[in-house]
Coordinates of C-alpha atoms in Angstrom, one line a residue:
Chain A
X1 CA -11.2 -0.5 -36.7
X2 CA -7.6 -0.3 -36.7
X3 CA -5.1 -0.8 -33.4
X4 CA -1.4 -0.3 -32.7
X5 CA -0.1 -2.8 -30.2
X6 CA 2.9 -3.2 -28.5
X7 CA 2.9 -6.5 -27.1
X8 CA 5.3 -8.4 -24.7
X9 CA 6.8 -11.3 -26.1
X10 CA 9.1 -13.8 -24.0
X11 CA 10.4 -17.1 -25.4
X12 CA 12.6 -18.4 -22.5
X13 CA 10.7 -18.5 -18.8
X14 CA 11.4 -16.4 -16.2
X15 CA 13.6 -17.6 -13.8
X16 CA 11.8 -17.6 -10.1
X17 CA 14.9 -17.2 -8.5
X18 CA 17.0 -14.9 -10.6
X19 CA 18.5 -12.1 -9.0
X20 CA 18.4 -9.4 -11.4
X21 CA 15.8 -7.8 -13.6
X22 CA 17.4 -9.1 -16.4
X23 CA 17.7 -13.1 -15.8
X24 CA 14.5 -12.7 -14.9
X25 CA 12.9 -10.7 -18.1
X26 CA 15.1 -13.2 -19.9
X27 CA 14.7 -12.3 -24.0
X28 CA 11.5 -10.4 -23.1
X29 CA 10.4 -7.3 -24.6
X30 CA 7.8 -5.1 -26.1
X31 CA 7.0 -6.1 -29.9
X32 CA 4.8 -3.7 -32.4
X33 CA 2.2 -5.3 -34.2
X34 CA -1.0 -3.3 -36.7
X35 CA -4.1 -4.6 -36.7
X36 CA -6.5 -3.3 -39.3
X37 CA -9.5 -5.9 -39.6
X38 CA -10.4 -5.3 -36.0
X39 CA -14.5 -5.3 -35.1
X40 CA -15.4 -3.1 -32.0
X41 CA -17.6 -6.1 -31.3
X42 CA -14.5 -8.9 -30.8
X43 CA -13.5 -9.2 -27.2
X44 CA -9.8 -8.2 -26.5
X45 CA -8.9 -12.1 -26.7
X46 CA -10.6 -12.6 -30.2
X47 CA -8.5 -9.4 -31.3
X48 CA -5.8 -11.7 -30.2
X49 CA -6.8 -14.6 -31.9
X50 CA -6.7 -12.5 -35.3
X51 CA -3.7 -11.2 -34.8
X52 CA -2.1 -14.7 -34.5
X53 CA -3.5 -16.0 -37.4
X54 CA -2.1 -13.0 -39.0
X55 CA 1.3 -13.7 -37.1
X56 CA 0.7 -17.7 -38.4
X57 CA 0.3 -17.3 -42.0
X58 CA 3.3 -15.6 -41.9
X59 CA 5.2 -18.0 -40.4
X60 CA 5.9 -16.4 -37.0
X61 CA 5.4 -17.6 -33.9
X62 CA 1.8 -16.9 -32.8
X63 CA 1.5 -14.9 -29.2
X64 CA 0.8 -17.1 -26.1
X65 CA -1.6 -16.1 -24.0
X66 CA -3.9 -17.7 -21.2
X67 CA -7.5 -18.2 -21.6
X68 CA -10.5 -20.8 -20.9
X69 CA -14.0 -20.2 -20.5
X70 CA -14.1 -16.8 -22.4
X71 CA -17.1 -16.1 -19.6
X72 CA -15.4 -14.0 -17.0
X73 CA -15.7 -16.7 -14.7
X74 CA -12.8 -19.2 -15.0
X75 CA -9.9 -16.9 -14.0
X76 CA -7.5 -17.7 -16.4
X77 CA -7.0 -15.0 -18.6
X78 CA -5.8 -11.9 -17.7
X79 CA -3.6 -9.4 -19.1
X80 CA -2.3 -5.9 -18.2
X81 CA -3.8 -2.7 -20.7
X82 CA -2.4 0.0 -21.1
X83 CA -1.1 -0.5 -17.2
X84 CA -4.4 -1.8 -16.3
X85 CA -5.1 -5.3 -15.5
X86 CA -7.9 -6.8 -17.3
X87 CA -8.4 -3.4 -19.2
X88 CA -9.9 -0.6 -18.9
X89 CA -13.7 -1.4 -17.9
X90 CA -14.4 -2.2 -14.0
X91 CA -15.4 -5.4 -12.9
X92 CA -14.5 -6.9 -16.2
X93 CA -12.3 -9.8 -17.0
X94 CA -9.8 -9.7 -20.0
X95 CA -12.2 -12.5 -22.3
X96 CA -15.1 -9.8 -21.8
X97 CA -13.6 -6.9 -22.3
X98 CA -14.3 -5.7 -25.9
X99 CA -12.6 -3.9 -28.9
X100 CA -15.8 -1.3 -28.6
X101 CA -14.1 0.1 -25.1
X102 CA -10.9 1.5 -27.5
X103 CA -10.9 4.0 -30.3
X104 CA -9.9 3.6 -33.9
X105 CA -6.3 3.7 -34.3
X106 CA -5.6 3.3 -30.1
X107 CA -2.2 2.4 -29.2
X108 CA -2.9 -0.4 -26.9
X109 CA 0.3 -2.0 -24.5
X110 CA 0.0 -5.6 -23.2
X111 CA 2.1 -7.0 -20.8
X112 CA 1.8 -10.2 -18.8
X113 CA 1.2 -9.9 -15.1
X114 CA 4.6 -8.6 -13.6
X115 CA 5.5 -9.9 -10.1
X116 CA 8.4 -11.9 -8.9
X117 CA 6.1 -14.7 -7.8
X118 CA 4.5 -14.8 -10.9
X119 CA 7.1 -15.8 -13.3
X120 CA 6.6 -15.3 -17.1
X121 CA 5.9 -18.9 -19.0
X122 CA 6.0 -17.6 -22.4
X123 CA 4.8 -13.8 -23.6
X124 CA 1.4 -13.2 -21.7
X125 CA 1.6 -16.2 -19.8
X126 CA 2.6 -16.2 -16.0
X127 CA 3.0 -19.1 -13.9
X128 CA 0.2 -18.6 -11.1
X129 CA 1.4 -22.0 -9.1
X130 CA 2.1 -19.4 -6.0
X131 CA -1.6 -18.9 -5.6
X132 CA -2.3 -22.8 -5.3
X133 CA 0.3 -22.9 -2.9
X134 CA -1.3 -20.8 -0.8
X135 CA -4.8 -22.1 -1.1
X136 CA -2.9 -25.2 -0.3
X137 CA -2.2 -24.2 2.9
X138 CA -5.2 -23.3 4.2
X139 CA -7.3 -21.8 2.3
X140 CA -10.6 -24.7 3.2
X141 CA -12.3 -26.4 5.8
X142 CA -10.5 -29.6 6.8
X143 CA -12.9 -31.0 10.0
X144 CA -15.0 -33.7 9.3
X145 CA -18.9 -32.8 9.1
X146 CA -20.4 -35.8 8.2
X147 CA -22.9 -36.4 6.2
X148 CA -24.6 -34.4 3.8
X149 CA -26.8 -31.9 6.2
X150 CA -30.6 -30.7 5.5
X151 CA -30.4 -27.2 3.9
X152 CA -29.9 -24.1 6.6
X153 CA -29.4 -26.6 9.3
X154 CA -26.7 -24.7 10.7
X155 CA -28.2 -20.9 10.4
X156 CA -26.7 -18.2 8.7
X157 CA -27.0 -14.9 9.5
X158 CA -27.7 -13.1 5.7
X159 CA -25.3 -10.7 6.6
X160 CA -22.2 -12.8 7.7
X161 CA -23.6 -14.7 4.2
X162 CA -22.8 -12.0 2.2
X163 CA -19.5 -11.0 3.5
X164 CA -18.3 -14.5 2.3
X165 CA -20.0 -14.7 -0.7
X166 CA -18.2 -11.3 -1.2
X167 CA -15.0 -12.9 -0.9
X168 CA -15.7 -16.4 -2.1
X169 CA -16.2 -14.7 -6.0
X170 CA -12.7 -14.3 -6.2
X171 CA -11.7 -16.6 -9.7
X172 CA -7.9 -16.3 -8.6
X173 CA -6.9 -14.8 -11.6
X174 CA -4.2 -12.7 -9.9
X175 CA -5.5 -9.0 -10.8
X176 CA -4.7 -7.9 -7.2
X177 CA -1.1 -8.5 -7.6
X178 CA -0.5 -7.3 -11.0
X179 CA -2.3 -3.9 -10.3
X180 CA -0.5 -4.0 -7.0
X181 CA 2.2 -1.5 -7.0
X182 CA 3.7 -3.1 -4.4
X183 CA 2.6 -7.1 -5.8
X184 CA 1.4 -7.9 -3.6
X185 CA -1.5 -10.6 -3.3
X186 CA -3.3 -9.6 0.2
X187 CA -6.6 -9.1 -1.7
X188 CA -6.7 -12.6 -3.1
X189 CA -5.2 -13.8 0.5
X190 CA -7.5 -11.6 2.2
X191 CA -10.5 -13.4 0.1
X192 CA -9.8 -16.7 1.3
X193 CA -9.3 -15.3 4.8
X194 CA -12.2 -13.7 5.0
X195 CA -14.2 -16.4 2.7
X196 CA -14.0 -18.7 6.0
X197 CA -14.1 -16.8 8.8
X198 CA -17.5 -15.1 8.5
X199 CA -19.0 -18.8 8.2
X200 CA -19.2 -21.0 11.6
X201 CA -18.4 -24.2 9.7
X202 CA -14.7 -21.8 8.9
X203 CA -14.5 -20.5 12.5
X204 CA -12.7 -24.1 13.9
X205 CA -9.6 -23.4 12.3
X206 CA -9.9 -19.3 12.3
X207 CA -6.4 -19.0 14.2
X208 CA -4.5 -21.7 12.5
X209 CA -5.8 -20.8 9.2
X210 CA -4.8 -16.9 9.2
X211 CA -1.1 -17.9 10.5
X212 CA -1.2 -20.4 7.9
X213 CA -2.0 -18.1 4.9
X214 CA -0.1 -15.5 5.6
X215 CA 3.2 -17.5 6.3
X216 CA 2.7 -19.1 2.9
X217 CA 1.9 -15.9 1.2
X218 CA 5.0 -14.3 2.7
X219 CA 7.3 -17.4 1.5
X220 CA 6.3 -16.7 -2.1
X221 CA 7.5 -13.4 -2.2
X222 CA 5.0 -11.4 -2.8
X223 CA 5.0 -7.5 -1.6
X224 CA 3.5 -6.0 1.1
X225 CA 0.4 -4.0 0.9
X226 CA 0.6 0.1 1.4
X227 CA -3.1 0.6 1.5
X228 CA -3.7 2.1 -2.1
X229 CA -6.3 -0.1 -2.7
X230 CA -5.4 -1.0 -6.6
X231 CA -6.1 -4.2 -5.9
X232 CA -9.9 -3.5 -5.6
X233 CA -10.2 -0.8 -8.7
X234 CA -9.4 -3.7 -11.0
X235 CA -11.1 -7.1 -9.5
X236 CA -13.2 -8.1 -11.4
X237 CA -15.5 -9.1 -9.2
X238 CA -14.6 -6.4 -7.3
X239 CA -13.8 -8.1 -4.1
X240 CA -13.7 -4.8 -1.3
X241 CA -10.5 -3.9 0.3
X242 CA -12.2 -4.6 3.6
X243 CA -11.3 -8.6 3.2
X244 CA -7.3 -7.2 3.9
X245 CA -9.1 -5.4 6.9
X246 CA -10.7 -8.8 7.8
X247 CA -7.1 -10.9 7.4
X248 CA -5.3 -8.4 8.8
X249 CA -7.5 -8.9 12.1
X250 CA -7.7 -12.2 12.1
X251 CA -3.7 -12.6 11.4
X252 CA -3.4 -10.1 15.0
X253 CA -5.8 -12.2 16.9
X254 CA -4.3 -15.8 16.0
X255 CA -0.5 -14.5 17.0
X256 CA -1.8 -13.2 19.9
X257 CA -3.6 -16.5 20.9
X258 CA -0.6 -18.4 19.8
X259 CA 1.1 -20.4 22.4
Chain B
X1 CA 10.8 -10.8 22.4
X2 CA 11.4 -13.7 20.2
X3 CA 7.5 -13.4 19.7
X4 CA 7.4 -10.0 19.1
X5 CA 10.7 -10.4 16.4
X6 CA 8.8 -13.5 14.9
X7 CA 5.5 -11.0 14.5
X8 CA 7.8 -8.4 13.0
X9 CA 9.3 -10.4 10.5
X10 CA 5.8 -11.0 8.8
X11 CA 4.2 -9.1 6.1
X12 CA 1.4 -8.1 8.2
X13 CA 3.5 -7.9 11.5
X14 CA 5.3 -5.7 9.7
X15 CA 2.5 -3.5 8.6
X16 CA 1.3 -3.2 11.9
X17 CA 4.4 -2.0 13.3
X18 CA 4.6 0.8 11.0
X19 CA 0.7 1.6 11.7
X20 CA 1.3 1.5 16.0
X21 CA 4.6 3.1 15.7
X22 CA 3.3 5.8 13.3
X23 CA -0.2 6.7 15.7
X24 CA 2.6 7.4 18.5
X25 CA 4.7 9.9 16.6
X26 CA 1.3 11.4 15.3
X27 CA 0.2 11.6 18.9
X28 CA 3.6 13.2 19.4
X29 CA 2.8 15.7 16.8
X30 CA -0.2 16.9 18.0
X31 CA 1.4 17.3 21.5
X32 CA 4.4 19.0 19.9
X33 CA 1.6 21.3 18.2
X34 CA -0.3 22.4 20.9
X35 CA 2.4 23.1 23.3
X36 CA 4.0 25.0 20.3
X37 CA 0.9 27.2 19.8
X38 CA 1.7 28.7 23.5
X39 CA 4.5 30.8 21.1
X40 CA 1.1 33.0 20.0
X41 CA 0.8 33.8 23.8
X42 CA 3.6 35.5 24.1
X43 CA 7.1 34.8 25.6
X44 CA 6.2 34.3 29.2
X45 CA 3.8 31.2 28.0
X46 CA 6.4 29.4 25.7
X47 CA 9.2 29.9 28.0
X48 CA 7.1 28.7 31.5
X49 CA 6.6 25.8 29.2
X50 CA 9.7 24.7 28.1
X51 CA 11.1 25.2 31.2
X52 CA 8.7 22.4 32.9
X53 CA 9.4 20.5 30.6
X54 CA 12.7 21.3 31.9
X55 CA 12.4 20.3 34.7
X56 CA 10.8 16.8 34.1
X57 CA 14.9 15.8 34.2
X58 CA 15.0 12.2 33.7
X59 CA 11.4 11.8 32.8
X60 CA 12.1 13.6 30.2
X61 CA 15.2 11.6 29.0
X62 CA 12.9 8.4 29.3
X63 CA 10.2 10.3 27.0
X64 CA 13.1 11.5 24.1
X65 CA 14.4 8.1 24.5
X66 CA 11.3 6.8 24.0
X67 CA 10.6 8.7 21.1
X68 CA 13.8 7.9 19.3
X69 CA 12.8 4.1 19.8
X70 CA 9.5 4.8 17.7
X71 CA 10.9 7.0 15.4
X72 CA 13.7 4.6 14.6
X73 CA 11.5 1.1 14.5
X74 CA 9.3 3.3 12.0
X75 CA 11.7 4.0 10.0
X76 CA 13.8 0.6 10.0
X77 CA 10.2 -1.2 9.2
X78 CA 9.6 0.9 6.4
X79 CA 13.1 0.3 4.6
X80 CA 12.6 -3.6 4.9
X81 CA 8.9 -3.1 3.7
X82 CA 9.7 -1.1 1.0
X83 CA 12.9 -3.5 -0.3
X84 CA 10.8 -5.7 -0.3
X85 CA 8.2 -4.4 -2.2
X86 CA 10.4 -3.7 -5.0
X87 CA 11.9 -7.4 -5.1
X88 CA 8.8 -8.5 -5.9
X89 CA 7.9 -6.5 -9.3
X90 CA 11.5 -7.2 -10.8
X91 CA 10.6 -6.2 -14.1
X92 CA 8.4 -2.6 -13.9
X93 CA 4.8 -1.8 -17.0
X94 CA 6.1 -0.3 -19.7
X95 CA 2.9 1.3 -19.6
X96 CA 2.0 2.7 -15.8
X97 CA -0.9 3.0 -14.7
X98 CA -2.7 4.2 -11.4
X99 CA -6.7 4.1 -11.1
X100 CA -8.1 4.5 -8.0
X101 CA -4.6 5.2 -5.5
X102 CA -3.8 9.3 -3.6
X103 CA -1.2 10.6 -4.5
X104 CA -0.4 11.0 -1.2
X105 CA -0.6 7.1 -0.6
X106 CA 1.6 6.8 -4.0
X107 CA 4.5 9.2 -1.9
X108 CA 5.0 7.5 1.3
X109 CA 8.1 6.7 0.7
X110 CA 9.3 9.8 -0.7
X111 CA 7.2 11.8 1.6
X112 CA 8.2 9.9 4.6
X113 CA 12.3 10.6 3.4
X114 CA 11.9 13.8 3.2
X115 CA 10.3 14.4 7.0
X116 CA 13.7 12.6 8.1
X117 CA 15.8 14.7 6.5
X118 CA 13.3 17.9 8.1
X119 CA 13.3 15.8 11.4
X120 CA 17.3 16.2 11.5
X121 CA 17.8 19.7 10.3
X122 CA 14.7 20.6 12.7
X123 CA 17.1 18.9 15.5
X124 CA 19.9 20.4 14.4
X125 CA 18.3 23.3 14.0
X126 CA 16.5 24.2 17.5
X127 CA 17.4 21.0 19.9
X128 CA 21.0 21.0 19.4
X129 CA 22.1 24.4 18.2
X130 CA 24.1 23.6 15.3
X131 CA 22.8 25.3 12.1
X132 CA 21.8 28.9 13.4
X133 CA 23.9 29.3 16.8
X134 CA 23.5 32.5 17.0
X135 CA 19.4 31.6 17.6
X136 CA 20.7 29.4 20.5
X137 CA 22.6 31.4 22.2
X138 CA 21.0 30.7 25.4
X139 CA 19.1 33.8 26.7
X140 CA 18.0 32.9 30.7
X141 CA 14.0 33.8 30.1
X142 CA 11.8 35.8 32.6
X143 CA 10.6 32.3 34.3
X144 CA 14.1 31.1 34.8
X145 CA 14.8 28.5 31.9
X146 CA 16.1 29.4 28.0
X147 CA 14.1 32.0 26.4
X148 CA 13.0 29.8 23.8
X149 CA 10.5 32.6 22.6
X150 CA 14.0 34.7 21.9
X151 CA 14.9 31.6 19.7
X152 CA 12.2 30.6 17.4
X153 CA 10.9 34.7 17.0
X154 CA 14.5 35.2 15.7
X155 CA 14.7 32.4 13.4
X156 CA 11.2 32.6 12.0
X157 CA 11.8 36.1 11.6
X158 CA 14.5 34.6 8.6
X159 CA 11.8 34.2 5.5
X160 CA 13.7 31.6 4.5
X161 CA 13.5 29.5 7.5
X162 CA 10.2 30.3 8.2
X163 CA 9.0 29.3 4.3
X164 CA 11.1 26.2 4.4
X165 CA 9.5 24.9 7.7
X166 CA 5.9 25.8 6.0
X167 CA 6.5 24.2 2.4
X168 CA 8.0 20.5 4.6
X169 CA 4.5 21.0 6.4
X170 CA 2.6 20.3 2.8
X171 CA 5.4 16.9 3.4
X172 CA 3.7 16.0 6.5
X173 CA 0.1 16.7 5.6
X174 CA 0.6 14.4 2.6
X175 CA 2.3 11.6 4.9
X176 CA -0.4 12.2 7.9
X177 CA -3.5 11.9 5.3
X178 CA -2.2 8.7 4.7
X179 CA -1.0 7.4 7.3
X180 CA -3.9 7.9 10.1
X181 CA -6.5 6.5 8.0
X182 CA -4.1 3.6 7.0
X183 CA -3.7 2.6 10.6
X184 CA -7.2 1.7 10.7
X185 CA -7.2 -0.5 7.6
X186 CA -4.2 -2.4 9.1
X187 CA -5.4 -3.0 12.5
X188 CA -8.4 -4.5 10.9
X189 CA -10.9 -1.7 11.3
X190 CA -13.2 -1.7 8.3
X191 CA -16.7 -0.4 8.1
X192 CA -18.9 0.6 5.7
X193 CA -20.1 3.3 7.7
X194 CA -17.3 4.0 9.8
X195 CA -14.1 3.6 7.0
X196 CA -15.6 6.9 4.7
X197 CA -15.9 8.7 8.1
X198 CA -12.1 8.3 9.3
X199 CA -11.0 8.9 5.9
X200 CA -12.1 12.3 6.0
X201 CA -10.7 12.7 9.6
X202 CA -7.6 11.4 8.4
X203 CA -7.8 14.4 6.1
X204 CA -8.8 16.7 8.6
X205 CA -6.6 16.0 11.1
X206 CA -3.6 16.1 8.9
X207 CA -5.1 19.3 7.6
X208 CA -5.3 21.1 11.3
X209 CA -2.0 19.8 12.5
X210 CA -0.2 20.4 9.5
X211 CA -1.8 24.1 8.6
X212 CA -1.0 24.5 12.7
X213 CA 2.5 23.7 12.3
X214 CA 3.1 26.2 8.8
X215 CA 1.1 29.1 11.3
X216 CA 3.5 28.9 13.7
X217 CA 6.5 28.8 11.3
X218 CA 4.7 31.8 9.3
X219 CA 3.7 33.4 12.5
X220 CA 6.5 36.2 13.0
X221 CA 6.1 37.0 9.1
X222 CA 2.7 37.8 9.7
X223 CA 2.8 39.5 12.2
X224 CA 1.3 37.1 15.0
X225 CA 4.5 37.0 16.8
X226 CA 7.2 40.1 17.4
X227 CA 10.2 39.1 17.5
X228 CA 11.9 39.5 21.2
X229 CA 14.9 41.8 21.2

């Protein structure tokens, strides 16, 4: 099958803390590239792989993009569609999304995640550091247990299980902010929020935990969220909108216990 | 205060202010509403009412006053939110795309904009007298007060007015669906049985009050309400 893309290609990095649009966009902008020797069963990052050894033999510089595992469970690649992160197909990662999902001769736009606290590396690439920052603050259980425990010594109840299993899929691979309109990352933040707080080994540090977060979240510069729930359409493990719900709660009751 | 500042300056502070301050001017809207729909009883109901309200005096002053402090936190929270918000995308998709999000949560901004400017002319308009003086002119009603019937009949009775104050009611209706059921999300209330549930009242409620609100403003060129002499 043949493809028409229109791909964004940055050499210099973005600048974190550039003012304008344009410092920050540096030399970046959409390039057109045809693709005919396309098979509807590559996935979208083999299609990209062809396309630089196209862009190679001909001396250009290939397109940079992140990727690992190539299973959907790494959470490093990850690209916007056609204003979709990860593509088109729900609960789907870029590395599994396939050429079969587009028609011969689509027009296909990719652009790297786009949020001020994800600045551009090269092309597709954007620097996710802000996330680890984040996780760095709180985002684990820091009280000494001891020992190795016998399994389901400390009971569960399956429900509260699942709620953080829920959450604790997230792969970090920044979905949530791209699709945000606003950028915002309360559906990753919400994840580790709520990852904790439904377990008792997570419930020591609830309070200090949710202040935490959220103070470190807000120092990156990410948006705020309006409640439009973009976040969860593309996740690809489709984390639910109720983790926000959960931080949001748990962000309330720790400044109200604050003293 | 310095607390309640501190809480404000968050993300989610923020958010919550601009889900409290936006339940109180929807319980204001209801009130507003139903003490509105008296103007389908006729002149002596509408006019006995604004007259008690009347005579609240400085209760009164302490509720407008009140409602002026919501109205203008709501308002100042959702200009910092929203710069905000745009900081952090500096460089928009060249190809948009929305999957799952309402139009009306897409509009809040603009929707919310345009009830400010309807807020003022409605002020303007039948508060302090200034666009439609002739309405005003104060009438002394049977039970004592202004004849507030006298007022609204005649300026309904303008199709213009009337259809302007009904098309801004599609404004709220998309700003109330919203907003009510975006309260609950941002206070923390999330259920799998309970979150479909107030999503439809959301809808619902901005439905009645809304569709109440374009009645009344429709109501004289209709026919519900005769206009007083």
């Amino acid at each position: 099958m043949k493809v028409t893309l229109h791909i964004w290609r940055q050499s210099q990095p973005s600048d974190r803390h550039a003012q304008s649009a344009r410092d920050f966009q540096r030399d970046g902008r959409m390039v057109r590239y045809e693709l005919d020797d396309v098979s509807p069963d590559m996935s979208f990052l083999e299609m990209l792989d062809v396309l630089n050894e196209h862009l190679i033999k001909k001396g250009e510089e290939p397109v940079a993009f992140d990727h690992d595992c190539r299973e959907g469970i790494c959470g490093a690649c990850g690209v916007v569609i056609n204003g979709v992160a990860h593509g088109p197909e729900k609960g789907t990662t870029t590395c599994q999304l396939h050429m079969r999902s587009f028609r011969d001769g689509a027009e296909i736009y990719v652009e790297p995640w786009r949020a001020k606290a994800f600045p551009v590396v090269r092309d597709l690439i954007v620097d996710r550091s802000a996330f680890d920052r984040v996780v760095q603050n709180g985002a684990y259980v820091s009280v000494n247990t001891g020992a190795p425990q016998d399994a389901n010594a400390t009971p569960v109840p399956k429900a509260d299980a699942d709620k953080a299993f829920d959450a604790a899929t997230c792969i970090g691979c920044g979905a949530c902010v791209a699709a945000c309109k606003n950028a915002s990352a309360m559906l990753f933040v919400g994840a580790k929020v709520s990852h904790f707080v439904h377990l008792p080994q997570g419930r020591v540090e609830r309070e200090e935990r949710a202040r935490n977060l959220v103070t470190a979240m807000d120092e990156e510069g990410f948006g705020n969220c309006t409640n439009q729930y973009e976040c969860e359409a593309v996740c690809p493990k489709e984390i639910p909108v109720r983790v926000i719900a959960d931080m949001n709660r748990e962000f309330l009751r720790a400044k109200v216990r604050e003293e | 205060m310095s607390w309640l500042s501190s809480f404000w300056r968050t993300s989610i502070g923020g958010k919550m202010t601009m889900a409290v301050t936006g339940l109180l001017l929807f319980g204001f809207v209801v009130a507003h509403l139903l003490g509105n729909l008296q103007l389908l009883q006729g002149p002596d109901a509408i006019n006995e009412y604004a007259k008690m309200l009347h005579d609240l005096g400085p209760l009164l002053w302490v509720a407008r006053i009140g409602l002026l402090v919501v109205f203008v936190v709501h308002v100042v929270t959702a200009v910092r939110l929203s710069q905000a918000n745009k900081q952090a995308r500096p460089v928009p998709y060249a190809s948009e795309a929305t999957v799952q999000a309402t139009m009306a949560s897409r509009s809040m901004v603009l929707s919310g904009l345009s009830l400010l400017v309807f807020v003022i002319y409605h002020l303007l308009h039948f508060t302090l007298g200034v666009t439609n003086p002739g309405h005003f002119a104060m009438k002394t009603s049977g039970a004592g007060g202004f004849d507030v019937y006298a007022m609204v009949s005649n300026s309904f009775a303008n199709p213009a007015i009337a259809l302007a104050y009904a098309a801004f009611q599609l404004v709220l209706f998309l700003h109330l669906s919203h907003g009510i059921q975006s309260f609950a999300q941002t206070v923390g209330i999330h259920h799998k049985r309970y979150t479909p549930m107030i999503k439809t009242l959301s809808f619902l409620l901005a439905l009645v009050v809304a569709g109440g609100n374009a009645l009344l403003a429709l109501s004289v060129q209709v026919g519900l309400v005769e206009v007083a002499r």
